Amino acid sequence: MIEALQCMDWSVLQWIQNTFTCGFLDIVMPKISMIGDLGAVWLIIAVLMLCSKKYRACGILLAAGLVLCFLIGNLCLKPLVARARPNWLDPSFHLLIPNETDYSFPSGHTMASFSSAAILGGQNRNFDIFAFLLAGLIAFSRLYLYVHFPTDVLGGAVIGMLIGFTVCKAGKYCINI
């Protein structure tokens, strides 16, 4: 089973490289990935929301979700699973971004993005499309840049959404929203 998943992971990565690689995306994808570094775009949105009385509760939930993603993903799951990144296993691939030093599973960029999208969409339906579109772009950038396997991204999306939904549910009880 694990071997079949790994084979599928490599096949999807190769398909992405063979299908989408072009000069334009070689410029755009590192920038899209960069806005997801350390949850930067989501942290900025959280701070802006915290400055607004109307969106303050949503900003608190967004910040809480990002903290949980960091604790669960980066501090617990990545060292526990200790999965090598595709570019570590295939060093012949020319990276368009600096080499990552932490493990691959789950994708932290994807986890933070989908948690944030779930929280933003759960708090205000007007944020839904934008948040999930941006989360999807950030997740795809990680595959395009060859720093995550598809199952890392899928795992990050699922865990992130679970964290997002849990934070929204807890927010109803803790913050009265």
mmCIF file with all atom_site columns, C-alpha atoms in Angstrom:
data_model
loop_
_atom_site.group_PDB
_atom_site.id
_atom_site.type_symbol
_atom_site.label_atom_id
_atom_site.label_alt_id
_atom_site.label_comp_id
_atom_site.label_asym_id
_atom_site.label_entity_id
_atom_site.label_seq_id
_atom_site.pdbx_PDB_ins_code
_atom_site.Cartn_x
_atom_site.Cartn_y
_atom_site.Cartn_z
_atom_site.occupancy
_atom_site.B_iso_or_equiv
_atom_site.pdbx_formal_charge
_atom_site.auth_seq_id
_atom_site.auth_comp_id
_atom_site.auth_asym_id
_atom_site.auth_atom_id
_atom_site.pdbx_PDB_model_num
ATOM 1   C CA . MET A 1 1   ? 0.000   0.000  0.000   1.00 0.00 ? 1   MET A CA 1
ATOM 2   C CA . ILE A 1 2   ? 2.751   2.462  0.992   1.00 0.00 ? 2   ILE A CA 1
ATOM 3   C CA . GLU A 1 3   ? 4.748   1.530  -2.088  1.00 0.00 ? 3   GLU A CA 1
ATOM 4   C CA . ALA A 1 4   ? 1.731   2.175  -4.337  1.00 0.00 ? 4   ALA A CA 1
ATOM 5   C CA . LEU A 1 5   ? 1.196   5.615  -2.745  1.00 0.00 ? 5   LEU A CA 1
ATOM 6   C CA . GLN A 1 6   ? 4.859   6.486  -3.230  1.00 0.00 ? 6   GLN A CA 1
ATOM 7   C CA . CYS A 1 7   ? 4.691   5.413  -6.866  1.00 0.00 ? 7   CYS A CA 1
ATOM 8   C CA . MET A 1 8   ? 1.578   7.542  -7.360  1.00 0.00 ? 8   MET A CA 1
ATOM 9   C CA . ASP A 1 9   ? 3.299   10.501 -5.649  1.00 0.00 ? 9   ASP A CA 1
ATOM 10  C CA . TRP A 1 10  ? 6.251   10.331 -8.044  1.00 0.00 ? 10  TRP A CA 1
ATOM 11  C CA . SER A 1 11  ? 3.952   9.899  -11.046 1.00 0.00 ? 11  SER A CA 1
ATOM 12  C CA . VAL A 1 12  ? 1.889   12.968 -10.145 1.00 0.00 ? 12  VAL A CA 1
ATOM 13  C CA . LEU A 1 13  ? 5.019   15.066 -9.542  1.00 0.00 ? 13  LEU A CA 1
ATOM 14  C CA . GLN A 1 14  ? 6.438   14.026 -12.901 1.00 0.00 ? 14  GLN A CA 1
ATOM 15  C CA . TRP A 1 15  ? 3.114   14.746 -14.603 1.00 0.00 ? 15  TRP A CA 1
ATOM 16  C CA . ILE A 1 16  ? 3.052   18.251 -13.074 1.00 0.00 ? 16  ILE A CA 1
ATOM 17  C CA . GLN A 1 17  ? 6.609   18.872 -14.261 1.00 0.00 ? 17  GLN A CA 1
ATOM 18  C CA . ASN A 1 18  ? 5.872   17.569 -17.761 1.00 0.00 ? 18  ASN A CA 1
ATOM 19  C CA . THR A 1 19  ? 2.541   19.378 -18.090 1.00 0.00 ? 19  THR A CA 1
ATOM 20  C CA . PHE A 1 20  ? 2.887   22.746 -16.372 1.00 0.00 ? 20  PHE A CA 1
ATOM 21  C CA . THR A 1 21  ? 6.560   23.717 -16.338 1.00 0.00 ? 21  THR A CA 1
ATOM 22  C CA . CYS A 1 22  ? 7.100   26.973 -18.223 1.00 0.00 ? 22  CYS A CA 1
ATOM 23  C CA . GLY A 1 23  ? 9.012   30.212 -17.804 1.00 0.00 ? 23  GLY A CA 1
ATOM 24  C CA . PHE A 1 24  ? 5.963   32.134 -16.572 1.00 0.00 ? 24  PHE A CA 1
ATOM 25  C CA . LEU A 1 25  ? 5.150   29.638 -13.791 1.00 0.00 ? 25  LEU A CA 1
ATOM 26  C CA . ASP A 1 26  ? 8.856   29.368 -12.916 1.00 0.00 ? 26  ASP A CA 1
ATOM 27  C CA . ILE A 1 27  ? 8.604   33.056 -11.967 1.00 0.00 ? 27  ILE A CA 1
ATOM 28  C CA . VAL A 1 28  ? 5.099   33.048 -10.428 1.00 0.00 ? 28  VAL A CA 1
ATOM 29  C CA . MET A 1 29  ? 5.127   29.837 -8.351  1.00 0.00 ? 29  MET A CA 1
ATOM 30  C CA . PRO A 1 30  ? 8.059   30.807 -6.090  1.00 0.00 ? 30  PRO A CA 1
ATOM 31  C CA . LYS A 1 31  ? 6.231   34.059 -5.308  1.00 0.00 ? 31  LYS A CA 1
ATOM 32  C CA . ILE A 1 32  ? 2.966   32.271 -4.541  1.00 0.00 ? 32  ILE A CA 1
ATOM 33  C CA . SER A 1 33  ? 4.841   29.843 -2.306  1.00 0.00 ? 33  SER A CA 1
ATOM 34  C CA . MET A 1 34  ? 6.655   32.722 -0.598  1.00 0.00 ? 34  MET A CA 1
ATOM 35  C CA . ILE A 1 35  ? 3.408   34.372 0.528   1.00 0.00 ? 35  ILE A CA 1
ATOM 36  C CA . GLY A 1 36  ? 2.649   31.097 2.305   1.00 0.00 ? 36  GLY A CA 1
ATOM 37  C CA . ASP A 1 37  ? 6.031   31.029 4.107   1.00 0.00 ? 37  ASP A CA 1
ATOM 38  C CA . LEU A 1 38  ? 5.349   30.819 7.846   1.00 0.00 ? 38  LEU A CA 1
ATOM 39  C CA . GLY A 1 39  ? 1.689   31.473 7.030   1.00 0.00 ? 39  GLY A CA 1
ATOM 40  C CA . ALA A 1 40  ? 2.673   35.070 6.144   1.00 0.00 ? 40  ALA A CA 1
ATOM 41  C CA . VAL A 1 41  ? -0.370  36.018 4.072   1.00 0.00 ? 41  VAL A CA 1
ATOM 42  C CA . TRP A 1 42  ? -2.700  34.487 6.650   1.00 0.00 ? 42  TRP A CA 1
ATOM 43  C CA . LEU A 1 43  ? -0.896  36.203 9.534   1.00 0.00 ? 43  LEU A CA 1
ATOM 44  C CA . ILE A 1 44  ? -1.232  39.544 7.766   1.00 0.00 ? 44  ILE A CA 1
ATOM 45  C CA . ILE A 1 45  ? -4.944  38.932 7.235   1.00 0.00 ? 45  ILE A CA 1
ATOM 46  C CA . ALA A 1 46  ? -5.321  37.944 10.916  1.00 0.00 ? 46  ALA A CA 1
ATOM 47  C CA . VAL A 1 47  ? -3.549  41.124 12.079  1.00 0.00 ? 47  VAL A CA 1
ATOM 48  C CA . LEU A 1 48  ? -5.692  43.293 9.798   1.00 0.00 ? 48  LEU A CA 1
ATOM 49  C CA . MET A 1 49  ? -8.809  41.599 11.138  1.00 0.00 ? 49  MET A CA 1
ATOM 50  C CA . LEU A 1 50  ? -7.666  42.111 14.715  1.00 0.00 ? 50  LEU A CA 1
ATOM 51  C CA . CYS A 1 51  ? -7.515  45.847 13.987  1.00 0.00 ? 51  CYS A CA 1
ATOM 52  C CA . SER A 1 52  ? -11.183 45.882 12.952  1.00 0.00 ? 52  SER A CA 1
ATOM 53  C CA . LYS A 1 53  ? -13.913 45.591 15.565  1.00 0.00 ? 53  LYS A CA 1
ATOM 54  C CA . LYS A 1 54  ? -16.209 43.949 12.972  1.00 0.00 ? 54  LYS A CA 1
ATOM 55  C CA . TYR A 1 55  ? -13.701 41.168 12.151  1.00 0.00 ? 55  TYR A CA 1
ATOM 56  C CA . ARG A 1 56  ? -11.758 40.911 15.424  1.00 0.00 ? 56  ARG A CA 1
ATOM 57  C CA . ALA A 1 57  ? -13.285 37.574 16.470  1.00 0.00 ? 57  ALA A CA 1
ATOM 58  C CA . CYS A 1 58  ? -12.434 36.092 13.068  1.00 0.00 ? 58  CYS A CA 1
ATOM 59  C CA . GLY A 1 59  ? -8.869  37.422 13.416  1.00 0.00 ? 59  GLY A CA 1
ATOM 60  C CA . ILE A 1 60  ? -8.554  35.708 16.808  1.00 0.00 ? 60  ILE A CA 1
ATOM 61  C CA . LEU A 1 61  ? -9.755  32.407 15.350  1.00 0.00 ? 61  LEU A CA 1
ATOM 62  C CA . LEU A 1 62  ? -7.428  32.767 12.381  1.00 0.00 ? 62  LEU A CA 1
ATOM 63  C CA . ALA A 1 63  ? -4.439  33.368 14.661  1.00 0.00 ? 63  ALA A CA 1
ATOM 64  C CA . ALA A 1 64  ? -5.448  30.413 16.855  1.00 0.00 ? 64  ALA A CA 1
ATOM 65  C CA . GLY A 1 65  ? -5.708  28.162 13.802  1.00 0.00 ? 65  GLY A CA 1
ATOM 66  C CA . LEU A 1 66  ? -2.247  29.186 12.618  1.00 0.00 ? 66  LEU A CA 1
ATOM 67  C CA . VAL A 1 67  ? -0.741  28.486 16.037  1.00 0.00 ? 67  VAL A CA 1
ATOM 68  C CA . LEU A 1 68  ? -2.374  25.047 16.111  1.00 0.00 ? 68  LEU A CA 1
ATOM 69  C CA . CYS A 1 69  ? -1.122  24.284 12.592  1.00 0.00 ? 69  CYS A CA 1
ATOM 70  C CA . PHE A 1 70  ? 2.412   25.151 13.638  1.00 0.00 ? 70  PHE A CA 1
ATOM 71  C CA . LEU A 1 71  ? 2.230   23.075 16.827  1.00 0.00 ? 71  LEU A CA 1
ATOM 72  C CA . ILE A 1 72  ? 0.556   20.046 15.242  1.00 0.00 ? 72  ILE A CA 1
ATOM 73  C CA . GLY A 1 73  ? 2.276   20.131 11.858  1.00 0.00 ? 73  GLY A CA 1
ATOM 74  C CA . ASN A 1 74  ? 5.749   21.491 12.355  1.00 0.00 ? 74  ASN A CA 1
ATOM 75  C CA . LEU A 1 75  ? 6.482   20.518 15.943  1.00 0.00 ? 75  LEU A CA 1
ATOM 76  C CA . CYS A 1 76  ? 4.655   17.162 16.143  1.00 0.00 ? 76  CYS A CA 1
ATOM 77  C CA . LEU A 1 77  ? 3.912   15.513 12.800  1.00 0.00 ? 77  LEU A CA 1
ATOM 78  C CA . LYS A 1 78  ? 6.929   16.501 10.683  1.00 0.00 ? 78  LYS A CA 1
ATOM 79  C CA . PRO A 1 79  ? 9.529   15.083 13.135  1.00 0.00 ? 79  PRO A CA 1
ATOM 80  C CA . LEU A 1 80  ? 7.314   12.093 13.925  1.00 0.00 ? 80  LEU A CA 1
ATOM 81  C CA . VAL A 1 81  ? 6.765   11.073 10.274  1.00 0.00 ? 81  VAL A CA 1
ATOM 82  C CA . ALA A 1 82  ? 10.230  12.300 9.157   1.00 0.00 ? 82  ALA A CA 1
ATOM 83  C CA . ARG A 1 83  ? 9.448   11.995 5.455   1.00 0.00 ? 83  ARG A CA 1
ATOM 84  C CA . ALA A 1 84  ? 12.160  13.130 3.048   1.00 0.00 ? 84  ALA A CA 1
ATOM 85  C CA . ARG A 1 85  ? 11.252  15.783 0.505   1.00 0.00 ? 85  ARG A CA 1
ATOM 86  C CA . PRO A 1 86  ? 11.169  14.866 -3.195  1.00 0.00 ? 86  PRO A CA 1
ATOM 87  C CA . ASN A 1 87  ? 14.100  17.160 -3.971  1.00 0.00 ? 87  ASN A CA 1
ATOM 88  C CA . TRP A 1 88  ? 16.174  15.421 -1.285  1.00 0.00 ? 88  TRP A CA 1
ATOM 89  C CA . LEU A 1 89  ? 15.502  12.060 -2.939  1.00 0.00 ? 89  LEU A CA 1
ATOM 90  C CA . ASP A 1 90  ? 16.028  13.425 -6.447  1.00 0.00 ? 90  ASP A CA 1
ATOM 91  C CA . PRO A 1 91  ? 18.834  15.993 -6.050  1.00 0.00 ? 91  PRO A CA 1
ATOM 92  C CA . SER A 1 92  ? 19.143  16.333 -9.831  1.00 0.00 ? 92  SER A CA 1
ATOM 93  C CA . PHE A 1 93  ? 16.037  18.538 -9.845  1.00 0.00 ? 93  PHE A CA 1
ATOM 94  C CA . HIS A 1 94  ? 16.868  22.244 -10.165 1.00 0.00 ? 94  HIS A CA 1
ATOM 95  C CA . LEU A 1 95  ? 15.066  24.049 -7.327  1.00 0.00 ? 95  LEU A CA 1
ATOM 96  C CA . LEU A 1 96  ? 13.588  27.487 -7.937  1.00 0.00 ? 96  LEU A CA 1
ATOM 97  C CA . ILE A 1 97  ? 13.530  28.270 -4.202  1.00 0.00 ? 97  ILE A CA 1
ATOM 98  C CA . PRO A 1 98  ? 16.017  27.653 -1.380  1.00 0.00 ? 98  PRO A CA 1
ATOM 99  C CA . ASN A 1 99  ? 16.212  24.045 -0.198  1.00 0.00 ? 99  ASN A CA 1
ATOM 100 C CA . GLU A 1 100 ? 13.903  23.346 2.742   1.00 0.00 ? 100 GLU A CA 1
ATOM 101 C CA . THR A 1 101 ? 15.508  21.955 5.882   1.00 0.00 ? 101 THR A CA 1
ATOM 102 C CA . ASP A 1 102 ? 12.503  20.412 7.644   1.00 0.00 ? 102 ASP A CA 1
ATOM 103 C CA . TYR A 1 103 ? 10.654  17.246 6.715   1.00 0.00 ? 103 TYR A CA 1
ATOM 104 C CA . SER A 1 104 ? 7.960   16.922 4.079   1.00 0.00 ? 104 SER A CA 1
ATOM 105 C CA . PHE A 1 105 ? 4.802   15.535 5.720   1.00 0.00 ? 105 PHE A CA 1
ATOM 106 C CA . PRO A 1 106 ? 2.499   17.338 6.150   1.00 0.00 ? 106 PRO A CA 1
ATOM 107 C CA . SER A 1 107 ? 2.904   20.418 3.989   1.00 0.00 ? 107 SER A CA 1
ATOM 108 C CA . GLY A 1 108 ? 2.919   23.317 6.442   1.00 0.00 ? 108 GLY A CA 1
ATOM 109 C CA . HIS A 1 109 ? 2.110   25.855 3.733   1.00 0.00 ? 109 HIS A CA 1
ATOM 110 C CA . THR A 1 110 ? -0.931  23.809 2.727   1.00 0.00 ? 110 THR A CA 1
ATOM 111 C CA . MET A 1 111 ? -2.041  23.092 6.282   1.00 0.00 ? 111 MET A CA 1
ATOM 112 C CA . ALA A 1 112 ? -1.928  26.769 7.304   1.00 0.00 ? 112 ALA A CA 1
ATOM 113 C CA . SER A 1 113 ? -3.643  27.800 4.071   1.00 0.00 ? 113 SER A CA 1
ATOM 114 C CA . PHE A 1 114 ? -6.537  25.354 4.280   1.00 0.00 ? 114 PHE A CA 1
ATOM 115 C CA . SER A 1 115 ? -7.017  25.934 7.994   1.00 0.00 ? 115 SER A CA 1
ATOM 116 C CA . SER A 1 116 ? -7.181  29.666 7.325   1.00 0.00 ? 116 SER A CA 1
ATOM 117 C CA . ALA A 1 117 ? -9.526  29.227 4.364   1.00 0.00 ? 117 ALA A CA 1
ATOM 118 C CA . ALA A 1 118 ? -11.843 27.034 6.454   1.00 0.00 ? 118 ALA A CA 1
ATOM 119 C CA . ILE A 1 119 ? -11.884 29.609 9.251   1.00 0.00 ? 119 ILE A CA 1
ATOM 120 C CA . LEU A 1 120 ? -12.370 32.591 6.946   1.00 0.00 ? 120 LEU A CA 1
ATOM 121 C CA . GLY A 1 121 ? -15.086 30.825 4.965   1.00 0.00 ? 121 GLY A CA 1
ATOM 122 C CA . GLY A 1 122 ? -16.725 29.519 8.107   1.00 0.00 ? 122 GLY A CA 1
ATOM 123 C CA . GLN A 1 123 ? -16.919 32.989 9.594   1.00 0.00 ? 123 GLN A CA 1
ATOM 124 C CA . ASN A 1 124 ? -17.927 34.884 6.473   1.00 0.00 ? 124 ASN A CA 1
ATOM 125 C CA . ARG A 1 125 ? -19.121 33.260 3.227   1.00 0.00 ? 125 ARG A CA 1
ATOM 126 C CA . ASN A 1 126 ? -17.845 36.307 1.298   1.00 0.00 ? 126 ASN A CA 1
ATOM 127 C CA . PHE A 1 127 ? -14.268 35.141 2.033   1.00 0.00 ? 127 PHE A CA 1
ATOM 128 C CA . ASP A 1 128 ? -14.856 31.553 0.852   1.00 0.00 ? 128 ASP A CA 1
ATOM 129 C CA . ILE A 1 129 ? -13.875 31.636 -2.813  1.00 0.00 ? 129 ILE A CA 1
ATOM 130 C CA . PHE A 1 130 ? -10.871 33.930 -2.422  1.00 0.00 ? 130 PHE A CA 1
ATOM 131 C CA . ALA A 1 131 ? -9.493  32.039 0.592   1.00 0.00 ? 131 ALA A CA 1
ATOM 132 C CA . PHE A 1 132 ? -9.838  28.564 -0.931  1.00 0.00 ? 132 PHE A CA 1
ATOM 133 C CA . LEU A 1 133 ? -8.506  29.720 -4.301  1.00 0.00 ? 133 LEU A CA 1
ATOM 134 C CA . LEU A 1 134 ? -5.422  31.192 -2.621  1.00 0.00 ? 134 LEU A CA 1
ATOM 135 C CA . ALA A 1 135 ? -5.012  28.067 -0.456  1.00 0.00 ? 135 ALA A CA 1
ATOM 136 C CA . GLY A 1 136 ? -5.198  25.878 -3.566  1.00 0.00 ? 136 GLY A CA 1
ATOM 137 C CA . LEU A 1 137 ? -2.626  28.001 -5.400  1.00 0.00 ? 137 LEU A CA 1
ATOM 138 C CA . ILE A 1 138 ? -0.226  27.863 -2.467  1.00 0.00 ? 138 ILE A CA 1
ATOM 139 C CA . ALA A 1 139 ? -0.687  24.093 -2.211  1.00 0.00 ? 139 ALA A CA 1
ATOM 140 C CA . PHE A 1 140 ? -0.105  23.612 -5.953  1.00 0.00 ? 140 PHE A CA 1
ATOM 141 C CA . SER A 1 141 ? 3.011   25.789 -5.806  1.00 0.00 ? 141 SER A CA 1
ATOM 142 C CA . ARG A 1 142 ? 4.565   23.339 -3.357  1.00 0.00 ? 142 ARG A CA 1
ATOM 143 C CA . LEU A 1 143 ? 4.109   20.513 -5.872  1.00 0.00 ? 143 LEU A CA 1
ATOM 144 C CA . TYR A 1 144 ? 5.266   22.613 -8.807  1.00 0.00 ? 144 TYR A CA 1
ATOM 145 C CA . LEU A 1 145 ? 8.392   23.606 -6.876  1.00 0.00 ? 145 LEU A CA 1
ATOM 146 C CA . TYR A 1 146 ? 9.126   19.923 -6.147  1.00 0.00 ? 146 TYR A CA 1
ATOM 147 C CA . VAL A 1 147 ? 9.379   20.367 -2.386  1.00 0.00 ? 147 VAL A CA 1
ATOM 148 C CA . HIS A 1 148 ? 6.363   18.226 -1.431  1.00 0.00 ? 148 HIS A CA 1
ATOM 149 C CA . PHE A 1 149 ? 4.738   15.025 -2.544  1.00 0.00 ? 149 PHE A CA 1
ATOM 150 C CA . PRO A 1 150 ? 1.016   15.089 -3.419  1.00 0.00 ? 150 PRO A CA 1
ATOM 151 C CA . THR A 1 151 ? 0.199   13.077 -0.287  1.00 0.00 ? 151 THR A CA 1
ATOM 152 C CA . ASP A 1 152 ? 2.022   15.719 1.818   1.00 0.00 ? 152 ASP A CA 1
ATOM 153 C CA . VAL A 1 153 ? -0.202  18.383 0.290   1.00 0.00 ? 153 VAL A CA 1
ATOM 154 C CA . LEU A 1 154 ? -3.353  16.266 0.591   1.00 0.00 ? 154 LEU A CA 1
ATOM 155 C CA . GLY A 1 155 ? -2.514  15.473 4.220   1.00 0.00 ? 155 GLY A CA 1
ATOM 156 C CA . GLY A 1 156 ? -1.823  19.148 4.920   1.00 0.00 ? 156 GLY A CA 1
ATOM 157 C CA . ALA A 1 157 ? -5.145  20.165 3.363   1.00 0.00 ? 157 ALA A CA 1
ATOM 158 C CA . VAL A 1 158 ? -7.153  17.588 5.336   1.00 0.00 ? 158 VAL A CA 1
ATOM 159 C CA . ILE A 1 159 ? -5.422  18.305 8.658   1.00 0.00 ? 159 ILE A CA 1
ATOM 160 C CA . GLY A 1 160 ? -5.648  22.055 8.046   1.00 0.00 ? 160 GLY A CA 1
ATOM 161 C CA . MET A 1 161 ? -9.376  21.894 7.316   1.00 0.00 ? 161 MET A CA 1
ATOM 162 C CA . LEU A 1 162 ? -9.955  19.756 10.412  1.00 0.00 ? 162 LEU A CA 1
ATOM 163 C CA . ILE A 1 163 ? -8.081  22.338 12.491  1.00 0.00 ? 163 ILE A CA 1
ATOM 164 C CA . GLY A 1 164 ? -10.037 25.160 10.832  1.00 0.00 ? 164 GLY A CA 1
ATOM 165 C CA . PHE A 1 165 ? -13.425 23.536 11.445  1.00 0.00 ? 165 PHE A CA 1
ATOM 166 C CA . THR A 1 166 ? -12.450 22.693 15.034  1.00 0.00 ? 166 THR A CA 1
ATOM 167 C CA . VAL A 1 167 ? -11.331 26.258 15.717  1.00 0.00 ? 167 VAL A CA 1
ATOM 168 C CA . CYS A 1 168 ? -14.587 27.614 14.255  1.00 0.00 ? 168 CYS A CA 1
ATOM 169 C CA . LYS A 1 169 ? -16.626 25.227 16.400  1.00 0.00 ? 169 LYS A CA 1
ATOM 170 C CA . ALA A 1 170 ? -14.631 26.103 19.526  1.00 0.00 ? 170 ALA A CA 1
ATOM 171 C CA . GLY A 1 171 ? -14.968 29.812 18.693  1.00 0.00 ? 171 GLY A CA 1
ATOM 172 C CA . LYS A 1 172 ? -18.729 29.541 18.952  1.00 0.00 ? 172 LYS A CA 1
ATOM 173 C CA . TYR A 1 173 ? -18.318 28.514 22.584  1.00 0.00 ? 173 TYR A CA 1
ATOM 174 C CA . CYS A 1 174 ? -15.288 30.555 23.614  1.00 0.00 ? 174 CYS A CA 1
ATOM 175 C CA . ILE A 1 175 ? -15.764 33.860 21.805  1.00 0.00 ? 175 ILE A CA 1
ATOM 176 C CA . ASN A 1 176 ? -19.560 33.811 21.389  1.00 0.00 ? 176 ASN A CA 1
ATOM 177 C CA . ILE A 1 177 ? -19.591 34.259 17.615  1.00 0.00 ? 177 ILE A CA 1
#
